[in-house]
Coordinates of C-alpha atoms in Angstrom, one line a residue:
Chain J
M13 CA 125.5 -17.7 31.8
P14 CA 124.7 -21.1 30.2
A15 CA 121.7 -23.0 31.3
L16 CA 120.6 -26.6 31.1
L17 CA 117.4 -26.4 29.0
K18 CA 114.6 -28.6 27.7
E19 CA 113.2 -26.8 24.7
E20 CA 110.6 -27.5 22.0
I21 CA 111.5 -27.9 18.3
I22 CA 109.4 -25.6 16.2
N23 CA 110.6 -26.8 12.8
V24 CA 113.1 -29.2 11.1
E25 CA 113.8 -29.2 7.4
Q26 CA 116.5 -30.6 5.2
I27 CA 117.9 -27.7 3.2
A28 CA 120.5 -29.7 1.2
P29 CA 121.7 -33.3 1.1
G30 CA 122.5 -34.2 4.7
I31 CA 122.1 -30.6 5.9
F32 CA 119.3 -29.8 8.3
K33 CA 117.9 -26.6 9.6
M34 CA 116.2 -26.7 13.0
V35 CA 114.3 -23.9 14.7
I36 CA 114.1 -24.2 18.5
F37 CA 111.8 -22.2 20.8
S38 CA 114.1 -21.1 23.6
P39 CA 113.4 -17.8 25.2
Y40 CA 116.4 -18.0 27.5
T41 CA 118.8 -18.7 24.6
A42 CA 117.3 -16.1 22.3
E43 CA 117.6 -13.5 25.0
N44 CA 121.2 -14.3 26.0
A45 CA 123.0 -15.7 23.0
K46 CA 125.7 -13.7 21.2
P47 CA 126.9 -14.3 17.6
G48 CA 129.6 -17.0 17.6
Q49 CA 128.1 -19.0 20.5
F50 CA 126.9 -22.6 20.3
V51 CA 124.6 -25.0 22.0
N52 CA 125.5 -28.5 23.3
I53 CA 122.8 -31.0 22.5
K54 CA 122.1 -34.5 23.9
C55 CA 121.0 -36.0 20.6
K56 CA 119.6 -39.1 22.0
E57 CA 118.8 -40.1 25.6
G58 CA 121.0 -42.9 26.9
L59 CA 124.3 -44.4 26.0
D60 CA 124.1 -44.3 22.2
A61 CA 125.9 -41.1 21.1
Y62 CA 126.8 -40.6 24.8
L63 CA 128.3 -37.1 24.6
R64 CA 126.5 -34.0 23.7
R65 CA 127.1 -32.5 20.2
P66 CA 128.2 -28.9 20.0
I67 CA 126.4 -27.0 17.2
S68 CA 126.8 -23.3 16.4
I69 CA 123.9 -20.9 16.6
C70 CA 122.9 -19.7 13.1
E71 CA 120.2 -17.3 13.9
I72 CA 118.9 -15.6 17.1
N73 CA 115.3 -14.3 16.9
R74 CA 114.5 -12.3 20.0
D75 CA 111.0 -11.4 18.9
E76 CA 110.0 -15.0 18.2
K77 CA 112.1 -16.2 21.2
T78 CA 113.7 -18.8 18.9
I79 CA 117.2 -19.8 17.8
T80 CA 118.0 -21.6 14.6
I81 CA 120.8 -24.2 14.2
V82 CA 122.0 -25.7 10.9
F83 CA 124.0 -28.9 11.0
Q84 CA 125.4 -31.6 8.7
V85 CA 124.8 -35.2 9.5
K86 CA 128.3 -36.5 10.1
G87 CA 127.9 -39.4 12.5
K88 CA 125.5 -41.1 15.0
G89 CA 124.7 -38.0 17.0
T90 CA 123.8 -35.7 14.2
K91 CA 121.9 -38.5 12.6
F92 CA 119.7 -38.9 15.7
L93 CA 119.3 -35.1 15.8
S94 CA 118.2 -35.0 12.2
E95 CA 115.4 -37.5 13.0
K96 CA 113.8 -35.3 15.6
K97 CA 110.5 -33.8 14.6
T98 CA 108.5 -30.6 15.2
G99 CA 107.1 -30.7 18.8
D100 CA 109.9 -32.9 20.1
I101 CA 111.8 -31.7 23.2
I102 CA 115.5 -31.1 22.9
D103 CA 117.9 -31.3 25.8
M104 CA 120.6 -28.7 25.4
I105 CA 123.1 -26.5 27.3
A106 CA 123.0 -23.0 26.0
P107 CA 124.3 -20.5 25.2
L108 CA 128.0 -21.6 25.3
G109 CA 131.4 -20.1 24.5
W110 CA 132.8 -17.0 26.2
G111 CA 134.9 -16.0 23.2
T112 CA 132.4 -14.5 20.8
F113 CA 132.6 -12.2 17.7
S114 CA 133.3 -8.6 18.6
L115 CA 130.6 -6.4 17.3
E116 CA 132.4 -3.0 17.4
P117 CA 131.2 -0.8 14.6
V118 CA 133.6 -0.6 11.7
E119 CA 133.4 0.8 8.2
N120 CA 134.2 -2.2 6.1
A121 CA 133.9 -5.8 7.3
V122 CA 134.6 -9.0 5.4
I123 CA 133.1 -12.3 6.4
V124 CA 134.6 -15.5 5.1
G125 CA 132.9 -18.9 5.5
G126 CA 133.6 -22.3 4.2
G127 CA 131.2 -25.3 4.2
I128 CA 129.4 -25.9 7.4
G129 CA 131.5 -23.1 8.9
I130 CA 129.1 -20.5 7.3
F131 CA 126.3 -21.0 9.8
P132 CA 127.5 -19.0 12.8
L133 CA 128.4 -16.2 10.4
Y134 CA 124.8 -15.6 9.5
E135 CA 123.8 -14.2 12.9
L136 CA 127.1 -12.3 12.9
S137 CA 126.3 -10.7 9.5
R138 CA 122.8 -9.8 10.7
S139 CA 124.1 -8.2 13.9
L140 CA 126.8 -6.2 12.0
K141 CA 124.4 -4.9 9.4
S142 CA 123.3 -1.8 11.3
K143 CA 126.9 -1.2 12.6
C144 CA 129.0 -1.5 9.4
S145 CA 128.6 0.6 6.3
D146 CA 129.8 -2.2 4.1
I147 CA 129.8 -6.0 4.7
T148 CA 131.3 -8.3 2.1
V149 CA 130.5 -12.0 2.6
I150 CA 132.5 -14.6 0.8
L151 CA 131.1 -18.2 1.1
G152 CA 132.7 -21.3 -0.2
F153 CA 131.0 -24.7 -0.8
R154 CA 132.1 -28.0 -2.3
N155 CA 129.5 -27.7 -5.2
K156 CA 126.2 -26.2 -6.2
E157 CA 124.2 -28.9 -4.5
L158 CA 125.7 -28.0 -1.1
T159 CA 125.3 -24.3 -1.6
V160 CA 122.9 -23.1 1.1
M161 CA 121.5 -20.0 2.7
E162 CA 122.4 -17.8 -0.3
K163 CA 119.2 -15.7 0.0
E164 CA 119.6 -15.2 3.8
F165 CA 123.2 -14.0 3.4
E166 CA 122.3 -11.8 0.5
S167 CA 119.8 -9.9 2.7
A168 CA 122.3 -9.6 5.6
A169 CA 125.3 -8.4 3.5
S170 CA 126.2 -5.5 1.2
R171 CA 127.8 -7.9 -1.2
L172 CA 127.8 -11.7 -1.4
L173 CA 130.4 -13.7 -3.3
I174 CA 130.2 -17.4 -3.7
A175 CA 132.9 -19.9 -4.6
T176 CA 132.6 -23.6 -5.2
D177 CA 135.5 -26.1 -5.4
D178 CA 134.3 -27.5 -8.7
G179 CA 133.0 -24.3 -10.2
S180 CA 129.4 -25.7 -10.5
Y181 CA 128.2 -22.5 -8.9
G182 CA 129.6 -19.0 -8.4
V183 CA 133.3 -18.6 -9.0
R184 CA 135.5 -21.7 -9.2
G185 CA 138.2 -21.6 -6.5
F186 CA 138.9 -20.7 -2.9
T187 CA 137.3 -18.1 -0.7
T188 CA 140.8 -17.1 0.4
D189 CA 141.7 -16.1 -3.2
I190 CA 138.7 -13.9 -3.3
L191 CA 139.5 -12.5 0.1
E192 CA 143.0 -11.5 -1.1
D193 CA 141.6 -9.9 -4.3
I194 CA 139.2 -7.8 -2.1
L195 CA 141.9 -6.7 0.2
K196 CA 144.0 -5.6 -2.8
E197 CA 141.0 -3.5 -4.0
G198 CA 140.8 -1.4 -0.9
K199 CA 141.2 -1.1 2.8
K200 CA 139.1 -3.3 5.1
D201 CA 138.8 -2.9 8.9
M202 CA 137.8 -6.3 10.0
I203 CA 137.8 -9.9 8.9
Y204 CA 135.7 -12.7 10.4
A205 CA 136.0 -16.3 9.4
C206 CA 134.8 -19.8 10.1
G207 CA 135.4 -22.9 8.2
P208 CA 137.9 -25.8 7.7
L209 CA 141.2 -25.3 9.5
P210 CA 143.4 -25.0 6.3
M211 CA 141.1 -22.1 5.2
L212 CA 141.3 -20.4 8.6
K213 CA 145.1 -20.7 8.6
K214 CA 145.2 -19.0 5.2
V215 CA 142.7 -16.3 6.2
A216 CA 144.9 -15.6 9.3
R217 CA 148.0 -15.3 7.1
I218 CA 146.2 -13.0 4.6
A219 CA 144.9 -10.8 7.5
E220 CA 148.5 -10.5 8.8
K221 CA 149.9 -9.7 5.4
Y222 CA 147.4 -6.9 4.8
G223 CA 147.4 -5.7 8.5
V224 CA 143.7 -6.3 9.1
N225 CA 142.2 -7.3 12.4
C226 CA 140.8 -10.8 12.2
E227 CA 138.6 -13.1 14.3
I228 CA 138.3 -16.8 13.6
S229 CA 135.9 -19.4 15.0
L230 CA 137.6 -22.7 15.7
E231 CA 136.4 -26.3 16.0
E232 CA 137.9 -29.1 18.0
R233 CA 136.6 -32.5 19.4
M234 CA 134.7 -31.5 22.5
G235 CA 133.6 -33.1 25.7
C236 CA 131.6 -31.1 28.2
G237 CA 131.3 -27.8 26.3
I238 CA 131.5 -25.8 29.5
G239 CA 135.3 -25.6 30.1
A240 CA 135.6 -28.4 32.7
C241 CA 137.0 -31.4 31.0
L242 CA 139.8 -29.6 29.1
V243 CA 139.8 -31.8 26.0
C244 CA 139.1 -29.2 23.2
A245 CA 142.6 -27.7 23.4
C246 CA 144.0 -25.3 20.9
K247 CA 147.4 -23.6 20.9
T248 CA 147.4 -19.9 21.7
K249 CA 150.1 -17.3 22.4
Y250 CA 150.9 -16.6 26.0
G251 CA 153.5 -13.9 26.3
D252 CA 156.7 -15.2 24.7
D253 CA 155.4 -18.7 25.4
W254 CA 152.3 -20.6 24.3
E255 CA 149.5 -22.3 26.2
H256 CA 146.5 -24.6 25.5
S257 CA 143.3 -22.6 25.5
H258 CA 140.0 -24.4 25.1
V259 CA 137.7 -23.9 22.2
C260 CA 134.5 -24.3 24.2
Y261 CA 135.4 -21.9 27.0
N262 CA 138.0 -19.4 25.7
G263 CA 136.5 -19.6 22.2
P264 CA 135.1 -20.7 19.9
V265 CA 136.1 -17.3 18.5
F266 CA 139.7 -16.1 18.9
N267 CA 141.6 -13.2 17.4
S268 CA 143.7 -14.8 14.6
R269 CA 146.9 -13.3 16.1
E270 CA 146.5 -15.3 19.2
V271 CA 146.1 -18.7 17.5
I272 CA 149.1 -20.9 16.8
F273 CA 148.6 -23.2 13.8
D274 CA 150.7 -26.3 13.9
D275 CA 152.1 -27.4 10.5
Chain R
M21 CA 115.2 -38.8 58.5
I22 CA 118.0 -40.4 56.5
D23 CA 121.6 -39.6 57.5
M24 CA 123.5 -39.2 54.3
S25 CA 126.7 -38.0 56.0
V26 CA 129.9 -40.1 55.9
N27 CA 133.2 -40.0 57.7
I28 CA 136.0 -41.7 55.8
A29 CA 139.1 -41.9 57.9
G30 CA 138.6 -38.3 59.2
L31 CA 137.2 -37.0 55.9
K32 CA 133.8 -35.8 56.9
M33 CA 131.3 -35.1 54.2
K34 CA 127.6 -34.3 54.2
N35 CA 126.9 -37.0 51.6
P36 CA 129.0 -39.7 49.9
V37 CA 129.0 -38.1 46.5
I38 CA 132.3 -36.6 45.3
A39 CA 132.9 -35.0 41.9
A40 CA 135.8 -37.0 40.4
S41 CA 139.1 -35.4 39.5
G42 CA 139.5 -34.3 35.9
T43 CA 135.8 -34.1 35.1
F44 CA 134.9 -31.1 37.2
G45 CA 137.8 -28.6 36.9
F46 CA 137.9 -26.7 40.1
G47 CA 134.1 -26.6 40.2
G48 CA 133.6 -23.0 38.8
Q49 CA 132.2 -24.1 35.5
F50 CA 129.4 -26.0 37.2
L51 CA 128.0 -23.0 39.2
P52 CA 125.3 -22.2 36.6
F53 CA 124.0 -25.8 36.8
M54 CA 124.1 -26.8 40.4
D55 CA 124.7 -25.7 44.0
L56 CA 128.2 -26.8 45.0
N57 CA 127.0 -26.9 48.6
K58 CA 125.1 -30.1 47.7
L59 CA 128.3 -32.0 46.9
G60 CA 129.9 -34.3 49.5
G61 CA 133.2 -33.2 48.1
I62 CA 135.2 -32.1 45.0
S63 CA 138.3 -33.9 43.9
V64 CA 139.9 -31.1 41.9
K65 CA 141.6 -31.4 38.5
G66 CA 144.9 -33.3 39.0
L67 CA 147.6 -30.9 40.2
T68 CA 151.3 -31.0 39.6
L69 CA 154.1 -29.0 41.2
A70 CA 154.7 -26.9 38.0
P71 CA 152.0 -25.9 35.5
R72 CA 151.5 -28.5 32.7
K73 CA 150.3 -27.7 29.2
G74 CA 148.9 -31.2 28.6
N75 CA 148.7 -33.2 25.4
K76 CA 147.9 -32.3 21.8
S77 CA 144.3 -32.3 20.5
P78 CA 142.3 -34.4 19.7
R79 CA 142.2 -35.4 23.4
I80 CA 138.8 -37.1 23.3
A81 CA 137.1 -39.9 21.4
E82 CA 133.6 -41.2 22.0
T83 CA 133.3 -44.9 22.3
P84 CA 130.3 -47.2 22.9
G85 CA 128.9 -46.1 26.3
G86 CA 131.9 -44.0 27.2
I87 CA 134.9 -41.9 26.2
L88 CA 138.6 -42.1 25.8
N89 CA 140.6 -39.0 27.0
S90 CA 144.2 -38.0 26.9
V91 CA 144.2 -34.6 28.5
G92 CA 147.6 -35.2 30.0
L93 CA 147.2 -33.5 33.3
Q94 CA 146.9 -29.9 32.0
N95 CA 146.8 -27.8 35.1
P96 CA 148.0 -24.4 36.4
G97 CA 150.2 -26.0 39.1
V98 CA 149.6 -26.5 42.8
E99 CA 150.5 -22.9 43.9
S100 CA 148.1 -21.3 41.4
F101 CA 145.4 -23.6 42.7
I102 CA 146.0 -22.4 46.3
K103 CA 146.2 -18.8 45.2
D104 CA 143.4 -18.6 42.6
E105 CA 140.9 -21.3 43.4
I106 CA 140.9 -22.0 47.1
P107 CA 139.8 -18.4 48.0
W108 CA 136.5 -18.7 46.3
L109 CA 136.0 -22.5 46.7
K110 CA 136.3 -22.3 50.4
G111 CA 133.1 -20.3 50.5
Y112 CA 131.2 -23.5 49.7
D113 CA 130.3 -26.1 52.3
T114 CA 131.9 -29.0 50.5
A115 CA 135.1 -31.0 51.1
I116 CA 138.0 -30.0 48.9
I117 CA 140.2 -32.9 47.9
A118 CA 143.5 -32.1 46.3
N119 CA 144.3 -34.6 43.6
V120 CA 148.1 -34.6 43.1
A121 CA 150.4 -36.2 40.5
G122 CA 154.2 -36.2 40.2
N123 CA 157.1 -37.2 38.1
T124 CA 159.2 -38.3 41.1
V125 CA 158.7 -39.3 44.7
E126 CA 160.2 -35.9 45.7
D127 CA 157.4 -34.2 43.6
Y128 CA 154.7 -36.1 45.5
C129 CA 156.4 -35.2 48.9
K130 CA 156.7 -31.5 48.1
M131 CA 153.1 -31.4 47.2
A132 CA 152.1 -33.2 50.4
E133 CA 154.1 -30.6 52.4
I134 CA 152.6 -27.7 50.5
I135 CA 149.0 -28.9 50.9
N136 CA 149.5 -29.9 54.5
S137 CA 149.6 -26.2 55.4
V138 CA 146.4 -25.4 53.5
D139 CA 143.6 -25.7 56.0
E140 CA 140.8 -25.5 53.5
V141 CA 141.9 -28.8 51.8
S142 CA 140.4 -31.8 53.6
A143 CA 142.3 -34.6 51.9
I144 CA 144.9 -35.5 49.3
E145 CA 144.1 -38.0 46.6
V146 CA 147.4 -39.3 45.3
N147 CA 147.1 -39.8 41.6
V148 CA 149.5 -42.7 40.8
S149 CA 147.3 -43.8 38.0
C150 CA 147.1 -41.3 35.2
P151 CA 147.6 -43.2 31.9
N152 CA 148.2 -40.1 29.8
V153 CA 151.6 -38.8 31.0
K154 CA 154.8 -40.5 30.2
E155 CA 157.0 -39.5 33.2
G156 CA 155.2 -40.5 36.4
G157 CA 151.6 -41.2 37.1
V158 CA 150.9 -44.7 36.1
S159 CA 154.6 -45.9 36.3
F160 CA 154.2 -45.5 40.0
G161 CA 150.7 -47.0 40.0
V162 CA 151.6 -50.3 38.4
S163 CA 154.3 -51.1 41.0
A164 CA 153.2 -52.2 44.5
C165 CA 156.7 -51.3 45.8
L166 CA 156.6 -47.7 44.4
I167 CA 153.0 -47.2 45.7
E168 CA 154.1 -48.2 49.2
E169 CA 157.2 -46.0 49.0
V170 CA 155.3 -42.9 47.7
T171 CA 152.5 -43.4 50.2
S172 CA 154.7 -43.9 53.3
K173 CA 156.8 -40.9 52.4
M174 CA 153.7 -38.7 51.9
R175 CA 152.1 -40.1 55.1
R176 CA 154.9 -38.6 57.1
L177 CA 154.4 -35.2 55.7
Y178 CA 150.6 -35.1 55.4
K179 CA 148.4 -35.1 58.6
K180 CA 144.9 -35.3 57.2
T181 CA 143.2 -37.9 55.1
L182 CA 145.5 -39.5 52.5
I183 CA 143.7 -41.3 49.7
V184 CA 145.6 -43.3 47.1
K185 CA 143.9 -43.5 43.7
L186 CA 144.5 -46.8 42.0
T187 CA 144.8 -47.8 38.3
P188 CA 142.9 -50.8 36.9
N189 CA 145.7 -51.4 34.4
V190 CA 147.4 -54.0 36.7
T191 CA 147.3 -57.7 37.1
S192 CA 146.1 -57.5 40.6
I193 CA 144.5 -54.4 42.0
V194 CA 144.3 -56.1 45.4
E195 CA 148.1 -56.1 45.5
T196 CA 148.4 -52.4 44.8
A197 CA 145.6 -51.6 47.3
K198 CA 147.4 -53.6 49.9
A199 CA 150.6 -51.7 49.1
A200 CA 148.8 -48.4 49.7
E201 CA 147.5 -49.7 53.0
A202 CA 150.9 -50.9 54.0
G203 CA 152.3 -47.4 53.2
G204 CA 149.8 -45.8 55.6
A205 CA 147.1 -44.7 53.3
D206 CA 143.8 -43.8 55.0
C207 CA 141.7 -44.9 52.0
V208 CA 142.0 -46.1 48.4
S209 CA 139.9 -44.7 45.6
L210 CA 139.3 -46.8 42.4
I211 CA 139.2 -47.0 39.5
N212 CA 141.1 -44.6 37.4
T213 CA 140.6 -45.0 33.6
L214 CA 141.3 -48.1 31.6
L215 CA 144.0 -47.7 28.9
G216 CA 142.5 -47.9 25.5
M217 CA 142.7 -46.9 21.9
A218 CA 140.2 -45.8 19.1
V219 CA 141.0 -45.9 15.4
D220 CA 139.8 -43.7 12.6
I221 CA 139.5 -46.3 9.8
H222 CA 139.4 -43.6 7.1
T223 CA 142.7 -41.9 8.0
K224 CA 144.2 -45.1 9.4
R225 CA 145.3 -43.1 12.4
P226 CA 144.4 -43.2 16.1
I227 CA 141.7 -40.7 16.9
L228 CA 143.7 -39.4 19.9
A229 CA 146.8 -37.4 19.1
N230 CA 148.4 -39.3 22.1
N231 CA 147.5 -42.6 20.3
T232 CA 146.1 -44.0 23.6
G233 CA 143.9 -42.6 26.3
G234 CA 141.9 -43.5 29.4
L235 CA 138.5 -45.2 29.0
S236 CA 135.7 -44.0 31.3
G237 CA 132.0 -43.8 31.4
P238 CA 129.2 -46.3 31.9
C239 CA 131.0 -49.0 29.8
V240 CA 133.7 -49.4 32.6
K241 CA 131.2 -49.8 35.4
P242 CA 131.2 -53.6 35.7
V243 CA 135.0 -53.7 35.8
A244 CA 135.0 -51.0 38.5
V245 CA 132.4 -52.7 40.7
R246 CA 134.3 -56.0 40.5
M247 CA 137.5 -54.3 41.5
V248 CA 135.8 -52.4 44.4
S249 CA 134.3 -55.6 45.7
E250 CA 137.7 -57.4 45.6
V251 CA 139.6 -54.6 47.2
Y252 CA 136.9 -54.1 49.9
R253 CA 137.2 -57.8 50.9
N254 CA 141.0 -57.6 51.1
V255 CA 142.0 -54.4 52.8
K256 CA 140.9 -52.8 56.1
I257 CA 140.9 -49.2 55.0
P258 CA 137.8 -47.6 53.4
V259 CA 137.3 -47.7 49.7
I260 CA 136.0 -44.9 47.5
G261 CA 134.4 -46.3 44.4
M262 CA 134.1 -44.9 40.9
G263 CA 133.8 -45.9 37.3
G264 CA 130.8 -45.1 35.1
I265 CA 128.4 -43.8 37.8
S266 CA 125.6 -41.7 36.4
S267 CA 122.7 -42.5 38.6
G268 CA 121.8 -43.3 42.2
E269 CA 121.3 -47.0 41.2
D270 CA 124.8 -47.1 39.8
A271 CA 126.2 -45.6 43.0
V272 CA 124.3 -48.1 45.2
E273 CA 126.0 -50.9 43.3
F274 CA 129.4 -49.6 44.5
L275 CA 128.2 -49.0 48.0
L276 CA 126.9 -52.5 48.3
A277 CA 130.1 -53.8 46.8
G278 CA 132.0 -52.1 49.7
A279 CA 132.6 -48.4 48.8
S280 CA 132.1 -46.0 51.7
A281 CA 131.7 -43.1 49.2
V282 CA 131.6 -42.7 45.4
M283 CA 133.0 -40.4 42.8
V284 CA 131.1 -39.3 39.7
G285 CA 133.2 -38.5 36.7
T286 CA 132.4 -38.8 33.1
A287 CA 128.7 -38.2 33.7
N288 CA 129.5 -34.6 34.6
L289 CA 130.5 -34.0 31.0
V290 CA 127.1 -35.0 29.7
E291 CA 124.8 -33.9 32.6
P292 CA 126.4 -31.0 34.5
D293 CA 124.1 -31.7 37.5
A294 CA 124.9 -35.5 37.5
C295 CA 126.3 -35.4 41.1
V296 CA 123.2 -34.0 42.5
K297 CA 121.0 -36.6 40.7
V298 CA 123.3 -39.4 42.0
E299 CA 123.0 -38.1 45.6
E300 CA 119.2 -37.9 45.3
G301 CA 119.0 -41.4 43.8
I302 CA 121.0 -42.9 46.7
E303 CA 118.7 -41.2 49.2
R304 CA 115.6 -42.6 47.4
Y305 CA 117.1 -46.1 47.5
L306 CA 117.8 -45.8 51.3
E307 CA 114.3 -44.5 51.8
K308 CA 112.7 -47.3 49.7
Y309 CA 114.4 -50.1 51.7
G310 CA 114.0 -48.3 55.1
Y311 CA 117.7 -47.7 55.8
K312 CA 118.7 -45.0 58.1
S313 CA 122.3 -44.2 56.9
I314 CA 124.8 -44.8 54.2
G315 CA 126.7 -47.1 56.5
D316 CA 123.7 -49.5 56.6
I317 CA 124.4 -50.6 53.0
V318 CA 128.2 -50.4 52.7
G319 CA 129.5 -53.8 51.8
K320 CA 126.1 -55.5 52.2
L321 CA 126.6 -57.4 48.9
E322 CA 126.0 -61.1 49.5
L323 CA 128.3 -63.1 47.2
Y324 CA 127.3 -66.5 45.9

């Protein structure tokens, strides 16, 4: 169950240009959140940046009773959020999203993340570590400067592969090319992905081609975050027909076979 | 002891705060955040005869002090509402208002007939003002003749409180309010959203996939208060006011301007317990000025 919470910020730090990591003391969220879920934050009281901003949970620490979010400053709301300081109180609804990553134990899992889509995959990878014998994580960034959380993912995966668009770090190219190479190497049981829509679309196609079960975390312009306003619609299969599901409520994680990508 | 209850043309509610249609679903999503028993009523997500898939995403754009939306009446259809939602919703002590929209006069009439036999529904709110669907909705709402026709035909089929929800996207809202009154409406509710547009200057495309959408939120409140005040002074039937209400003070503006009850919409998206806060705020205002009931302040605005 989500709750309306006022929680204290434990730490804020900039980890790359425009990318901030924030640790929030939130016993309720830490206790109840699942990998793939998000929080909906009122970044500033009042009318400026009126709507809450949905931000995925990057790490859940039950012992410390904290959660960590990592976000990129993209507009007014995230700018206000980045200006918050240690000790400030944050107004958030959490944890949100009923569609979360499945954590069934499998032999070999592959996690594919692109850009700011990598953040919810960190908690996923941590949670899978004890359940999967092999976890390959493939992360894609625009360039070396924007490459973040490498050490963290290294400790949460069996193998970490990094790609950058310009080749300034790791392999030059796309995460999806690496994914296909890995699937050619040997059988994988599960693919998890989060990132830009073109990447997810390609991951879904590759998963289908190689017959691997695949879960993807979607993003859409959101309103309430709790499934009431129905704005964050995405097309999903419904028998022989299709319907509009909602990213905040039915997702954000969907099985890639359910999702219909418009061309 | 302050009496917060209201009786609007037979629609009895424990307080004057109603969750506005389209911002509250059927109420279920709000259970973790508030006690539905504290609501005067819930105007449920706009219903149509057949299920509707709604418009393409993006369906929302944030604008200064508000939002534009173009959901396009996505809903499971009136029969599914009766079968799946009423059974649990009736367990709460709050008025259920069925908001209905149609493509044709016949659609509206069929829904009036269907809902007339559902005891748990206390009122119908006729949505002739949705700006986001091509077929019906607002094409009825901008024509006084059509409003009168739809209202009078539904009036014959529906025995309980019939509310007509008006669009602000007209030259004279007094004229459309009078048409609803002439058609036999028990009450008018206003305002629905203002038609608007937001542009992404980098892609040179509208933000909404529907190009246009309905503007709501605190930014529309002055327009809404003005319209409520005008309509109140020109019709005899009660008025339900809405448009940007997010606090008790906001609601009191509407009550003073002539609203007998208020609806809280966009604020629910930001503060899921907004309706309760509005109700408490109204009560504090009444207490502060020594009023005994809601009726004591309705229409008490003194114009210059």
